mmCIF file of C-alpha atoms and ligand atoms in Angstrom:
data_model
loop_
_atom_site.group_PDB
_atom_site.id
_atom_site.type_symbol
_atom_site.label_atom_id
_atom_site.label_comp_id
_atom_site.label_asym_id
_atom_site.label_seq_id
_atom_site.Cartn_x
_atom_site.Cartn_y
_atom_site.Cartn_z
ATOM 1 C CA MET A 15 -16.375 10.510 8.477
ATOM 2 C CA GLN A 16 -13.933 11.505 11.365
ATOM 3 C CA VAL A 17 -10.241 11.587 10.241
ATOM 4 C CA VAL A 18 -7.857 11.408 13.483
ATOM 5 C CA GLN A 19 -4.162 11.513 14.157
ATOM 6 C CA SER A 20 -3.776 9.771 17.461
ATOM 7 C CA VAL A 21 -4.102 6.236 18.840
ATOM 8 C CA ALA A 22 -6.376 7.479 21.829
ATOM 9 C CA ASP A 23 -8.884 8.981 19.283
ATOM 10 C CA VAL A 24 -9.242 5.659 17.339
ATOM 11 C CA ARG A 25 -10.067 4.044 20.686
ATOM 12 C CA ARG A 26 -12.520 6.669 21.704
ATOM 13 C CA ILE A 27 -14.556 6.584 18.619
ATOM 14 C CA HIS A 28 -14.478 2.731 18.608
ATOM 15 C CA LEU A 29 -15.841 2.504 21.929
ATOM 16 C CA GLU A 30 -18.322 5.328 21.312
ATOM 17 C CA LEU A 31 -19.624 4.066 17.899
ATOM 18 C CA GLY A 32 -19.606 0.161 18.818
ATOM 19 C CA GLY A 33 -20.761 -2.320 16.403
ATOM 20 C CA SER A 34 -18.561 -4.581 14.068
ATOM 21 C CA TRP A 35 -15.499 -3.082 12.352
ATOM 22 C CA GLY A 36 -13.967 -3.532 9.009
ATOM 23 C CA LEU A 37 -10.282 -2.371 8.832
ATOM 24 C CA VAL A 38 -8.426 -1.243 5.490
ATOM 25 C CA PRO A 39 -5.038 -0.541 6.048
ATOM 26 C CA THR A 40 -3.208 1.461 3.240
ATOM 27 C CA MET A 41 -0.207 3.736 2.479
ATOM 28 C CA GLY A 42 -2.451 6.455 0.716
ATOM 29 C CA TYR A 43 -2.558 7.341 -2.970
ATOM 30 C CA LEU A 44 -5.805 5.324 -3.331
ATOM 31 C CA HIS A 45 -6.859 4.062 -6.709
ATOM 32 C CA ALA A 46 -9.804 1.675 -7.545
ATOM 33 C CA GLY A 47 -8.230 -1.332 -6.131
ATOM 34 C CA HIS A 48 -8.164 0.281 -2.412
ATOM 35 C CA VAL A 49 -11.694 1.768 -2.958
ATOM 36 C CA SER A 50 -12.765 -1.916 -3.684
ATOM 37 C CA LEU A 51 -11.430 -3.306 -0.007
ATOM 38 C CA VAL A 52 -13.632 -0.258 1.471
ATOM 39 C CA GLU A 53 -16.504 -1.444 -0.462
ATOM 40 C CA ARG A 54 -16.316 -4.893 0.708
ATOM 41 C CA ALA A 55 -15.627 -3.633 4.326
ATOM 42 C CA ARG A 56 -18.679 -1.487 3.927
ATOM 43 C CA ALA A 57 -20.729 -4.468 3.039
ATOM 44 C CA GLU A 58 -19.603 -6.726 5.862
ATOM 45 C CA ASN A 59 -19.532 -4.411 8.979
ATOM 46 C CA ASP A 60 -21.078 -1.560 10.807
ATOM 47 C CA HIS A 61 -18.127 0.513 10.461
ATOM 48 C CA VAL A 62 -15.111 0.869 8.258
ATOM 49 C CA ALA A 63 -12.057 2.439 9.185
ATOM 50 C CA ALA A 64 -8.811 3.309 7.222
ATOM 51 C CA SER A 65 -5.385 3.916 7.559
ATOM 52 C CA ILE A 66 -3.333 5.983 5.466
ATOM 53 C CA PHE A 67 0.747 5.689 6.530
ATOM 54 C CA VAL A 68 3.594 5.367 4.518
ATOM 55 C CA ASN A 69 5.336 2.892 6.997
ATOM 56 C CA PRO A 70 9.006 3.637 7.068
ATOM 57 C CA THR A 71 9.830 0.388 8.524
ATOM 58 C CA GLN A 72 8.765 -1.496 5.404
ATOM 59 C CA PHE A 73 11.045 0.390 3.118
ATOM 60 C CA GLY A 74 14.663 -0.735 2.511
ATOM 61 C CA PRO A 75 17.735 2.216 2.661
ATOM 62 C CA ASN A 76 17.232 2.382 -1.387
ATOM 63 C CA GLU A 77 13.839 2.232 -1.608
ATOM 64 C CA ASP A 78 11.286 4.723 -2.462
ATOM 65 C CA LEU A 79 9.965 6.091 0.901
ATOM 66 C CA ALA A 80 10.664 9.780 0.337
ATOM 67 C CA ALA A 81 9.396 9.571 -3.374
ATOM 68 C CA TYR A 82 6.068 7.464 -2.623
ATOM 69 C CA PRO A 83 3.230 9.499 -3.874
ATOM 70 C CA ARG A 84 0.681 11.119 -1.457
ATOM 71 C CA ASP A 85 -2.304 13.199 -2.153
ATOM 72 C CA LEU A 86 -4.186 13.159 1.334
ATOM 73 C CA ALA A 87 -6.942 15.820 0.298
ATOM 74 C CA ARG A 88 -7.633 13.343 -2.735
ATOM 75 C CA ASP A 89 -7.457 10.180 -0.537
ATOM 76 C CA LEU A 90 -10.036 11.427 2.102
ATOM 77 C CA SER A 91 -12.542 12.341 -0.472
ATOM 78 C CA LEU A 92 -12.344 9.092 -2.289
ATOM 79 C CA LEU A 93 -12.813 7.208 1.367
ATOM 80 C CA GLU A 94 -15.435 9.298 2.088
ATOM 81 C CA ALA A 95 -17.355 8.656 -0.903
ATOM 82 C CA ALA A 96 -16.837 4.931 -0.493
ATOM 83 C CA GLY A 97 -18.463 5.423 2.792
ATOM 84 C CA THR A 98 -15.612 5.146 5.457
ATOM 85 C CA ASP A 99 -16.379 6.061 8.966
ATOM 86 C CA LEU A 100 -13.000 6.631 10.382
ATOM 87 C CA VAL A 101 -9.707 7.369 8.927
ATOM 88 C CA TRP A 102 -6.300 7.598 10.960
ATOM 89 C CA THR A 103 -3.551 9.423 9.341
ATOM 90 C CA PRO A 104 -0.751 9.206 12.153
ATOM 91 C CA PRO A 105 2.532 11.163 12.021
ATOM 92 C CA VAL A 106 5.361 8.655 12.404
ATOM 93 C CA GLU A 107 6.014 9.848 15.876
ATOM 94 C CA GLU A 108 2.692 8.531 16.547
ATOM 95 C CA VAL A 109 3.168 4.983 15.548
ATOM 96 C CA TYR A 110 6.847 4.584 16.236
ATOM 97 C CA PRO A 111 7.511 6.906 19.297
ATOM 98 C CA ALA A 112 10.798 7.835 20.564
ATOM 99 C CA GLY A 113 12.331 4.367 22.049
ATOM 100 C CA PHE A 114 10.295 2.076 20.329
ATOM 101 C CA GLN A 115 12.279 -1.214 20.122
ATOM 102 C CA THR A 116 9.504 -4.154 19.281
ATOM 103 C CA TYR A 117 9.099 -6.041 15.908
ATOM 104 C CA VAL A 118 7.328 -8.973 14.471
ATOM 105 C CA THR A 119 9.234 -11.390 12.857
ATOM 106 C CA VAL A 120 7.482 -13.901 10.979
ATOM 107 C CA GLU A 121 9.949 -16.495 9.825
ATOM 108 C CA GLU A 122 9.875 -19.117 6.941
ATOM 109 C CA VAL A 123 7.363 -17.350 4.304
ATOM 110 C CA THR A 124 9.103 -13.885 4.506
ATOM 111 C CA LYS A 125 12.318 -15.767 3.065
ATOM 112 C CA PRO A 126 11.482 -16.190 -0.383
ATOM 113 C CA LEU A 127 10.176 -13.659 -3.508
ATOM 114 C CA GLU A 128 9.640 -10.047 -1.928
ATOM 115 C CA GLY A 129 11.330 -11.230 1.090
ATOM 116 C CA ALA A 130 14.605 -12.180 -0.746
ATOM 117 C CA ALA A 131 14.792 -8.825 -2.565
ATOM 118 C CA ARG A 132 13.695 -7.082 0.425
ATOM 119 C CA PRO A 133 14.871 -8.491 3.640
ATOM 120 C CA THR A 134 13.474 -6.284 6.178
ATOM 121 C CA HIS A 135 10.385 -5.484 4.395
ATOM 122 C CA PHE A 136 7.678 -8.244 5.879
ATOM 123 C CA ARG A 137 9.325 -7.257 9.349
ATOM 124 C CA GLY A 138 7.927 -3.516 8.826
ATOM 125 C CA VAL A 139 4.869 -4.798 7.620
ATOM 126 C CA ALA A 140 3.745 -7.297 10.251
ATOM 127 C CA THR A 141 4.978 -4.887 12.728
ATOM 128 C CA VAL A 142 2.838 -2.027 11.627
ATOM 129 C CA VAL A 143 -0.137 -4.454 10.800
ATOM 130 C CA ALA A 144 0.115 -5.953 14.545
ATOM 131 C CA LYS A 145 0.109 -2.301 15.502
ATOM 132 C CA LEU A 146 -3.231 -1.493 13.252
ATOM 133 C CA PHE A 147 -4.946 -4.526 14.652
ATOM 134 C CA ASN A 148 -4.144 -3.644 18.287
ATOM 135 C CA VAL A 149 -5.224 0.138 17.711
ATOM 136 C CA PHE A 150 -8.570 -0.696 15.916
ATOM 137 C CA GLN A 151 -9.482 -4.201 17.191
ATOM 138 C CA PRO A 152 -11.395 -4.709 13.975
ATOM 139 C CA ASP A 153 -13.338 -7.708 13.309
ATOM 140 C CA ARG A 154 -12.075 -7.829 9.705
ATOM 141 C CA ALA A 155 -9.203 -6.631 8.173
ATOM 142 C CA TYR A 156 -9.002 -6.553 4.182
ATOM 143 C CA PHE A 157 -6.185 -6.747 2.315
ATOM 144 C CA GLY A 158 -5.606 -6.984 -1.620
ATOM 145 C CA GLN A 159 -4.726 -10.470 -3.364
ATOM 146 C CA LYS A 160 -2.142 -7.837 -5.254
ATOM 147 C CA ASP A 161 0.395 -8.395 -2.415
ATOM 148 C CA ALA A 162 -0.012 -11.994 -2.406
ATOM 149 C CA GLN A 163 3.004 -12.711 0.080
ATOM 150 C CA GLN A 164 1.811 -10.176 2.341
ATOM 151 C CA VAL A 165 -1.277 -12.045 2.783
ATOM 152 C CA VAL A 166 0.316 -15.254 3.204
ATOM 153 C CA VAL A 167 2.503 -13.732 6.149
ATOM 154 C CA LEU A 168 -0.422 -11.744 7.677
ATOM 155 C CA ARG A 169 -2.194 -15.002 7.995
ATOM 156 C CA GLN A 170 0.644 -16.663 9.397
ATOM 157 C CA MET A 171 0.996 -13.883 11.762
ATOM 158 C CA ALA A 172 -2.833 -13.730 13.007
ATOM 159 C CA ARG A 173 -2.743 -17.571 13.380
ATOM 160 C CA ASP A 174 0.429 -17.533 15.483
ATOM 161 C CA LEU A 175 -0.259 -14.723 17.622
ATOM 162 C CA ASP A 176 -3.976 -15.309 17.892
ATOM 163 C CA PHE A 177 -5.541 -11.969 16.711
ATOM 164 C CA PRO A 178 -9.059 -12.556 17.116
ATOM 165 C CA LEU A 179 -10.227 -11.218 13.498
ATOM 166 C CA GLU A 180 -10.689 -12.286 10.236
ATOM 167 C CA ILE A 181 -8.587 -11.447 7.396
ATOM 168 C CA VAL A 182 -10.614 -11.027 3.932
ATOM 169 C CA VAL A 183 -8.672 -11.040 0.795
ATOM 170 C CA CYS A 184 -10.408 -9.107 -2.057
ATOM 171 C CA PRO A 185 -9.224 -9.803 -6.079
ATOM 172 C CA ILE A 186 -6.784 -7.848 -7.999
ATOM 173 C CA ARG A 187 -8.093 -4.792 -9.524
ATOM 174 C CA ARG A 188 -6.719 -4.136 -12.890
ATOM 175 C CA GLU A 189 -6.471 -1.825 -15.998
ATOM 176 C CA ALA A 190 -8.585 -2.251 -19.132
ATOM 177 C CA ASP A 191 -5.346 -3.659 -20.485
ATOM 178 C CA GLY A 192 -4.016 -6.113 -17.667
ATOM 179 C CA LEU A 193 -1.919 -3.750 -15.490
ATOM 180 C CA ALA A 194 -2.724 -4.201 -11.791
ATOM 181 C CA LEU A 195 -3.565 -0.746 -10.236
ATOM 182 C CA SER A 196 -0.949 0.431 -8.009
ATOM 183 C CA SER A 197 0.378 3.744 -6.352
ATOM 184 C CA ARG A 198 3.592 2.927 -8.015
ATOM 185 C CA ASN A 199 2.277 2.906 -11.386
ATOM 186 C CA THR A 200 2.502 6.790 -11.297
ATOM 187 C CA TYR A 201 6.492 6.452 -12.096
ATOM 188 C CA LEU A 202 6.041 5.091 -15.371
ATOM 189 C CA THR A 203 6.622 7.316 -18.416
ATOM 190 C CA PRO A 204 3.974 6.969 -21.111
ATOM 191 C CA GLU A 205 6.341 4.322 -23.005
ATOM 192 C CA GLN A 206 7.054 2.478 -19.955
ATOM 193 C CA ARG A 207 3.152 2.409 -19.055
ATOM 194 C CA ALA A 208 2.740 0.738 -22.364
ATOM 195 C CA ALA A 209 5.098 -1.687 -21.724
ATOM 196 C CA ALA A 210 3.770 -2.581 -18.225
ATOM 197 C CA PRO A 211 0.848 -4.838 -19.364
ATOM 198 C CA VAL A 212 3.939 -7.505 -20.241
ATOM 199 C CA LEU A 213 3.396 -8.764 -16.780
ATOM 200 C CA PHE A 214 -0.150 -9.846 -16.902
ATOM 201 C CA ARG A 215 0.530 -11.245 -20.418
ATOM 202 C CA ALA A 216 3.307 -13.525 -18.747
ATOM 203 C CA LEU A 217 0.845 -14.528 -15.977
ATOM 204 C CA CYS A 218 -1.694 -15.331 -18.669
ATOM 205 C CA ALA A 219 0.847 -17.034 -20.761
ATOM 206 C CA ALA A 220 1.592 -19.592 -17.965
ATOM 207 C CA GLN A 221 -2.178 -19.998 -17.071
ATOM 208 C CA GLU A 222 -2.631 -21.137 -20.444
ATOM 209 C CA ALA A 223 0.379 -23.444 -20.580
ATOM 210 C CA TRP A 224 -1.183 -24.919 -17.147
ATOM 211 C CA LEU A 225 -4.578 -25.188 -18.407
ATOM 212 C CA ALA A 226 -3.262 -26.962 -21.428
ATOM 213 C CA GLY A 227 -1.281 -29.525 -18.967
ATOM 214 C CA GLU A 228 2.103 -27.891 -18.476
ATOM 215 C CA HIS A 229 2.358 -29.014 -14.728
ATOM 216 C CA ASP A 230 6.222 -28.637 -14.447
ATOM 217 C CA GLY A 231 7.080 -25.507 -12.005
ATOM 218 C CA GLU A 232 10.323 -24.956 -13.972
ATOM 219 C CA GLY A 233 8.157 -25.034 -17.247
ATOM 220 C CA LEU A 234 5.314 -22.294 -16.074
ATOM 221 C CA ARG A 235 8.531 -20.325 -15.011
ATOM 222 C CA ARG A 236 9.994 -20.630 -18.680
ATOM 223 C CA VAL A 237 6.890 -19.694 -20.310
ATOM 224 C CA MET A 238 6.594 -16.242 -18.037
ATOM 225 C CA ARG A 239 10.453 -15.697 -18.400
ATOM 226 C CA ASP A 240 10.012 -15.926 -22.219
ATOM 227 C CA VAL A 241 7.267 -13.839 -22.304
ATOM 228 C CA LEU A 242 8.938 -11.143 -20.406
ATOM 229 C CA ALA A 243 12.076 -11.284 -22.459
ATOM 230 C CA ARG A 244 10.602 -10.347 -25.137
ATOM 231 C CA GLU A 245 9.997 -6.173 -23.835
ATOM 232 C CA PRO A 246 12.901 -4.867 -23.932
ATOM 233 C CA LEU A 247 11.795 -2.136 -20.895
ATOM 234 C CA ALA A 248 11.035 -5.284 -18.698
ATOM 235 C CA ARG A 249 13.899 -6.379 -16.049
ATOM 236 C CA PRO A 250 12.777 -9.249 -14.298
ATOM 237 C CA ASP A 251 13.783 -9.513 -10.558
ATOM 238 C CA TYR A 252 12.168 -12.679 -9.996
ATOM 239 C CA VAL A 253 9.594 -15.145 -11.729
ATOM 240 C CA SER A 254 7.908 -17.888 -9.524
ATOM 241 C CA ALA A 255 5.566 -20.788 -9.812
ATOM 242 C CA ALA A 256 5.148 -21.681 -5.855
ATOM 243 C CA ASN A 257 3.172 -23.480 -3.242
ATOM 244 C CA PRO A 258 0.116 -20.954 -2.131
ATOM 245 C CA GLN A 259 0.601 -21.602 1.144
ATOM 246 C CA THR A 260 4.301 -22.002 1.523
ATOM 247 C CA LEU A 261 5.706 -20.231 -1.202
ATOM 248 C CA VAL A 262 8.206 -22.884 -2.025
ATOM 249 C CA GLU A 263 9.011 -23.405 -5.888
ATOM 250 C CA LEU A 264 7.417 -26.016 -7.163
ATOM 251 C CA GLY A 265 8.409 -28.885 -9.332
ATOM 252 C CA ASP A 266 4.905 -30.512 -9.302
ATOM 253 C CA ALA A 267 2.323 -27.656 -10.120
ATOM 254 C CA ARG A 268 -0.617 -30.268 -10.948
ATOM 255 C CA ARG A 269 -2.623 -29.155 -7.362
ATOM 256 C CA GLY A 270 -2.582 -25.753 -7.821
ATOM 257 C CA VAL A 271 0.312 -22.831 -8.302
ATOM 258 C CA LEU A 272 0.713 -19.002 -7.326
ATOM 259 C CA LEU A 273 2.198 -17.742 -10.177
ATOM 260 C CA SER A 274 4.002 -14.311 -9.138
ATOM 261 C CA MET A 275 6.596 -11.853 -10.472
ATOM 262 C CA ALA A 276 8.578 -8.762 -9.448
ATOM 263 C CA VAL A 277 9.729 -6.738 -12.844
ATOM 264 C CA ARG A 278 11.328 -3.515 -12.738
ATOM 265 C CA ILE A 279 10.598 -1.032 -15.462
ATOM 266 C CA GLY A 280 12.180 2.309 -15.185
ATOM 267 C CA LYS A 281 12.319 3.540 -11.972
ATOM 268 C CA ALA A 282 9.486 1.424 -11.047
ATOM 269 C CA ARG A 283 9.346 -2.138 -9.403
ATOM 270 C CA LEU A 284 6.004 -3.548 -10.465
ATOM 271 C CA ILE A 285 4.416 -6.859 -8.971
ATOM 272 C CA ASP A 286 1.656 -9.157 -10.161
ATOM 273 C CA ASN A 287 0.383 -12.646 -9.510
ATOM 274 C CA LEU A 288 -2.004 -15.335 -10.417
ATOM 275 C CA LEU A 289 -3.403 -18.100 -8.390
ATOM 276 C CA LEU A 290 -4.449 -20.940 -9.867
ATOM 277 C CA ALA A 291 -6.221 -23.790 -8.435
ATOM 278 C CA GLN A 292 -7.335 -27.471 -9.413
ATOM 279 C CA GLU A 293 -11.466 -27.442 -9.233
ATOM 280 C CA ALA A 294 -11.916 -29.730 -6.189
HETATM 281 P P1 AMP B 14 -0.938 -0.091 -0.453
HETATM 282 O O1 AMP B 14 -1.373 1.282 -0.273
HETATM 283 O O2 AMP B 14 -0.168 -0.463 -1.571
HETATM 284 O O3 AMP B 14 -0.401 -0.438 0.852
HETATM 285 O O4 AMP B 14 -2.048 -1.133 -0.396
HETATM 286 C C1 AMP B 14 -3.125 -1.160 0.509
HETATM 287 C C2 AMP B 14 -4.126 -2.387 0.280
HETATM 288 O O5 AMP B 14 -4.641 -2.190 -0.859
HETATM 289 C C3 AMP B 14 -3.103 -3.567 0.429
HETATM 290 O O6 AMP B 14 -3.918 -4.745 0.957
HETATM 291 C C4 AMP B 14 -3.272 -4.160 -1.233
HETATM 292 O O7 AMP B 14 -2.952 -5.120 -1.312
HETATM 293 C C5 AMP B 14 -4.337 -3.482 -1.985
HETATM 294 N N1 AMP B 14 -4.251 -3.319 -3.382
HETATM 295 C C6 AMP B 14 -3.381 -2.593 -3.875
HETATM 296 N N2 AMP B 14 -3.422 -2.496 -4.779
HETATM 297 C C7 AMP B 14 -4.654 -3.408 -5.320
HETATM 298 C C8 AMP B 14 -5.396 -3.787 -6.450
HETATM 299 N N3 AMP B 14 -4.859 -3.480 -8.039
HETATM 300 N N4 AMP B 14 -6.540 -4.653 -6.339
HETATM 301 C C9 AMP B 14 -6.944 -4.942 -4.965
HETATM 302 N N5 AMP B 14 -6.358 -4.447 -4.083
HETATM 303 C C10 AMP B 14 -5.102 -3.852 -3.960
#
């Protein structure tokens, strides 16, 4: 496994090794969710590349950029064990050199949900991922369904800007009690950690209601809000039952729905989602 910092080194290794490439972009502090992306990429490509970059442009002024957890040595050993060929760990100046002034703005699908709560977040995500696509020129790029809106935004960007690659979406990895794996779970105290599965419980309650015939979007949002309200440590940011493609809140959810939420528990802001689709 080669670990490099410069764009020039990534390009050189890509040329030297040839073949098909799968790319797994990450912000580090890796867990089994990230590893599942690498394993999928390993199975579908000749070579696997990963990036570890805590991207400053996707953090708002009052967010956790400085506090974001980091452990490069552990990350590299997990990536090596999962069969990664190339890891890019650029310093901030390599990605955003002095004088940098070009950003990618995806319009409509960045407005609701995470975009409403974090107004500059997706501009930062789209910009850094566009750069990653240009630096690595992968055949496939792997993202987690955990960040459901990110997937919608990046698919839109790849389509609109004609990036010649396939975006592969991998299922959410969870702890045994349902909590979605996240680097930010490390912010939780033991008491808060015990409360955190309430997000998945709320999603499952709405899924049950939907399967039992509750196809009204507001009814589904109410089911989720009611479950969250019973957990005193949970402070919901938003609760959504939206069209999975446009992310617009649904009235009629009969044909399928993306259930999603952001909930603050202590210092952590946790997100989770469940995609319900009518059998064809
Ligand atoms: P991050 O390091 O948080 O930017 O995540 C890097 C990639 O891993 C993103 O595509 C995430 O959606 C994905 N990811 C994060 N958590 C999970 C999880 N629990 N299951 C599957 N993929 C995940």
